mmCIF file of C-alpha atoms in Angstrom:
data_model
loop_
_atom_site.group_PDB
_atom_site.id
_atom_site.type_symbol
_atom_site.label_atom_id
_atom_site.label_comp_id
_atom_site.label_asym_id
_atom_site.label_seq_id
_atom_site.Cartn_x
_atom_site.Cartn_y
_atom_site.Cartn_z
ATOM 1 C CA UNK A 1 11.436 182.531 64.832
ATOM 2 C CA UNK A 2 10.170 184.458 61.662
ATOM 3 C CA UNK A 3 8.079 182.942 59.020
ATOM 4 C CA UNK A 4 9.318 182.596 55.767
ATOM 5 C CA UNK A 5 8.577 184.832 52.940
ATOM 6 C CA UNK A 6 5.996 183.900 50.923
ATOM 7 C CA UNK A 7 5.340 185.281 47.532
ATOM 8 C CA UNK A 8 2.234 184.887 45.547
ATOM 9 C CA UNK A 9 3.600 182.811 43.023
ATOM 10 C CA UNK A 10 4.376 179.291 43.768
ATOM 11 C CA UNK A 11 6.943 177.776 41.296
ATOM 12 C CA UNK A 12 10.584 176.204 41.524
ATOM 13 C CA UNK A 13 13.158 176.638 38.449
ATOM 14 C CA UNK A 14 15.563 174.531 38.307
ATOM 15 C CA UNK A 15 18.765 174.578 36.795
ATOM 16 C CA UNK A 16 21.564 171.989 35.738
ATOM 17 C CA UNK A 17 24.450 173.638 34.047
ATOM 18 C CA UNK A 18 26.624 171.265 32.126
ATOM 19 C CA UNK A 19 30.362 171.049 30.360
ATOM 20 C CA UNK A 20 32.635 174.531 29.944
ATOM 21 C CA UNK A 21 35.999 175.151 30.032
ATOM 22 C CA UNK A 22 38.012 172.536 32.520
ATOM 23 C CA UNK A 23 34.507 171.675 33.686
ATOM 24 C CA UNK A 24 34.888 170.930 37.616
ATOM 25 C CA UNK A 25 31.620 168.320 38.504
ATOM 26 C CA UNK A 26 31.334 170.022 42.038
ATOM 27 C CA UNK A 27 30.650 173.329 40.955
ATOM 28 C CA UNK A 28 27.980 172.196 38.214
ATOM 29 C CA UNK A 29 25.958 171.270 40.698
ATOM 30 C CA UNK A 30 22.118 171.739 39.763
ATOM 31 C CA UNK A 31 20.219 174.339 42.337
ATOM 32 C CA UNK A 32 16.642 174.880 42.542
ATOM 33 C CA UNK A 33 15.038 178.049 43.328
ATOM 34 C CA UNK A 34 11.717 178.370 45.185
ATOM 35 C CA UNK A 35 9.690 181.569 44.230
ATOM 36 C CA UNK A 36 8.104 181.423 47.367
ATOM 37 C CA UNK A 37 11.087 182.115 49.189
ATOM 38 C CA UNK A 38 12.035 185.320 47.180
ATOM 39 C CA UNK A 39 11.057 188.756 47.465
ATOM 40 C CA UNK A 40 7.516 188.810 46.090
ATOM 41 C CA UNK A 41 8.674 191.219 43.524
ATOM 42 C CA UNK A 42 11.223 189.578 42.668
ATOM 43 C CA UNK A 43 9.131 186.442 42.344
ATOM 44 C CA UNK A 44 7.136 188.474 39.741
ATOM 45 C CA UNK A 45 10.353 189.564 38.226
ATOM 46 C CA UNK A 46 11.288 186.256 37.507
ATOM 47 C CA UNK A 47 7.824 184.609 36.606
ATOM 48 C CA UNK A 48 7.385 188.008 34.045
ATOM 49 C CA UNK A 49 10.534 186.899 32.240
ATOM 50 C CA UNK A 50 9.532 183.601 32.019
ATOM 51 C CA UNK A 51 6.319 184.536 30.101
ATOM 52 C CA UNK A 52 7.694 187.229 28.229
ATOM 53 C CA UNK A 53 10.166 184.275 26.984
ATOM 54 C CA UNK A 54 7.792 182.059 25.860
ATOM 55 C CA UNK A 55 9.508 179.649 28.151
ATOM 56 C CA UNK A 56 6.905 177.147 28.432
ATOM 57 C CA UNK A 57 6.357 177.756 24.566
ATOM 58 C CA UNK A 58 9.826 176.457 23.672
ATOM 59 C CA UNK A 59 10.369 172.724 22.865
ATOM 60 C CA UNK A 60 11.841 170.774 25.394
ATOM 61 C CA UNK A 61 14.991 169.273 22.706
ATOM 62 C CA UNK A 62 18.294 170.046 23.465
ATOM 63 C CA UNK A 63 19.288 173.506 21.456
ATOM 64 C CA UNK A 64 22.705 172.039 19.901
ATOM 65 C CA UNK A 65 26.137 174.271 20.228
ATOM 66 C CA UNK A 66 27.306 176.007 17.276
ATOM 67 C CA UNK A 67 30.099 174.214 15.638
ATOM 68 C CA UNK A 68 33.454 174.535 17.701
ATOM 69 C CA UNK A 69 32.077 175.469 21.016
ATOM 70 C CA UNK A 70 33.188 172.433 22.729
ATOM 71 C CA UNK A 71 33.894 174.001 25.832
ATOM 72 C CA UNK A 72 30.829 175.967 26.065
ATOM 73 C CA UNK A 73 28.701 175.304 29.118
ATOM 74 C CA UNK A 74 25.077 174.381 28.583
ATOM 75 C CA UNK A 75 21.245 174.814 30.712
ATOM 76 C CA UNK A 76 18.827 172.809 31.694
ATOM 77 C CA UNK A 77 16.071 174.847 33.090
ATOM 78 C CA UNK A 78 12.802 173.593 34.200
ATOM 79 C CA UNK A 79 10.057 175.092 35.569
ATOM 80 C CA UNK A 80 7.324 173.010 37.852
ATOM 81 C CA UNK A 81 4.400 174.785 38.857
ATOM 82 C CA UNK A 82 0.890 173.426 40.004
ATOM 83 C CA UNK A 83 2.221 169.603 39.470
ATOM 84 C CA UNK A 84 3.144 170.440 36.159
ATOM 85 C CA UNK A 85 6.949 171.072 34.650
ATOM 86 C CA UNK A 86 8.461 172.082 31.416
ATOM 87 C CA UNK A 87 11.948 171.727 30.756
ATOM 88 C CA UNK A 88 13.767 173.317 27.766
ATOM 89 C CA UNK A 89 17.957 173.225 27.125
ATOM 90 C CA UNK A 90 19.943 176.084 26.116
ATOM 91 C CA UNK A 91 23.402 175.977 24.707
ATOM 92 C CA UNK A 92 26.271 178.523 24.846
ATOM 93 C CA UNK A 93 26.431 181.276 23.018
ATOM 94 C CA UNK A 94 23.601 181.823 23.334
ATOM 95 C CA UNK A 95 22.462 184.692 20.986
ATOM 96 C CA UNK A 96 18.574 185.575 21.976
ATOM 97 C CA UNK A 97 19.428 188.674 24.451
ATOM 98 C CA UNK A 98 16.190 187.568 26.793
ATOM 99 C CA UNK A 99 17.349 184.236 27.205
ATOM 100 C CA UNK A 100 20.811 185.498 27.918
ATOM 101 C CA UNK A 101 19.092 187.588 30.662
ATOM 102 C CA UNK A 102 17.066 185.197 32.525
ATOM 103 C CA UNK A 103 19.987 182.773 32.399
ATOM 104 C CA UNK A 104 22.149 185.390 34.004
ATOM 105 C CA UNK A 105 19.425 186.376 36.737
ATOM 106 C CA UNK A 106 19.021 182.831 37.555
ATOM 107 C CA UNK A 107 22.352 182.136 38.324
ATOM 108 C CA UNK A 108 23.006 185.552 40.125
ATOM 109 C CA UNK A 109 19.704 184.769 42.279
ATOM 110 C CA UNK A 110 21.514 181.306 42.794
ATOM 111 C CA UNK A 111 24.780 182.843 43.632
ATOM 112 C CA UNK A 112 22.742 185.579 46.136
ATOM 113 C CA UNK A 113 22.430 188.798 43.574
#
């Protein structure tokens, strides 16, 4: 049996998506992923657009939806690393192009690129 990968950078992100259109519970089922079980450079990958965020600089309140976007889906991302964990919520639309990324690569990384 093979070892598991291990990357250099040991940190989960986890992610609970919440409402959208005809919202189906099953399938807004929170994952987690485990940087030490990606691709090292994809672990870096992730990690660099984390910092480059200012993820763990944002507040950890809930970013409200614009007005009218009822059916817009919402994020709860948190990050735990070294027994620590910062959480911050992001609503759809969501208009800062970086945080539009890392959304998207988190959920393709979920879903298996």
């Amino acid at each position: 049996m093979s070892e598991p990968r291990r990357s250099p950078a040991h940190f989960t992100v986890r992610v609970e998506t919440d409402g959208g259109f005809a919202a189906v519970p099953g399938l807004n089922r929170p994952f987690e992923i485990d940087a030490s079980q990606l691709e090292p450079a994809d672990a870096a990958t992730l990690d660099n657009a984390l910092t480059e965020l200012g993820f763990y600089d944002r507040s950890t309140a809930s970013v409200a939806p614009s007005p009218g976007a009822a059916d817009y889906r919402s994020y709860t991302i948190t990050v735990s690393r070294g027994g620590q964990s910062h959480t911050a919520r992001f609503a759809e639309p969501i208009p800062d192009p970086k945080t539009r990324q890392l959304v998207d690569r988190l959920l393709a990384w979920h879903r298996g690129h």
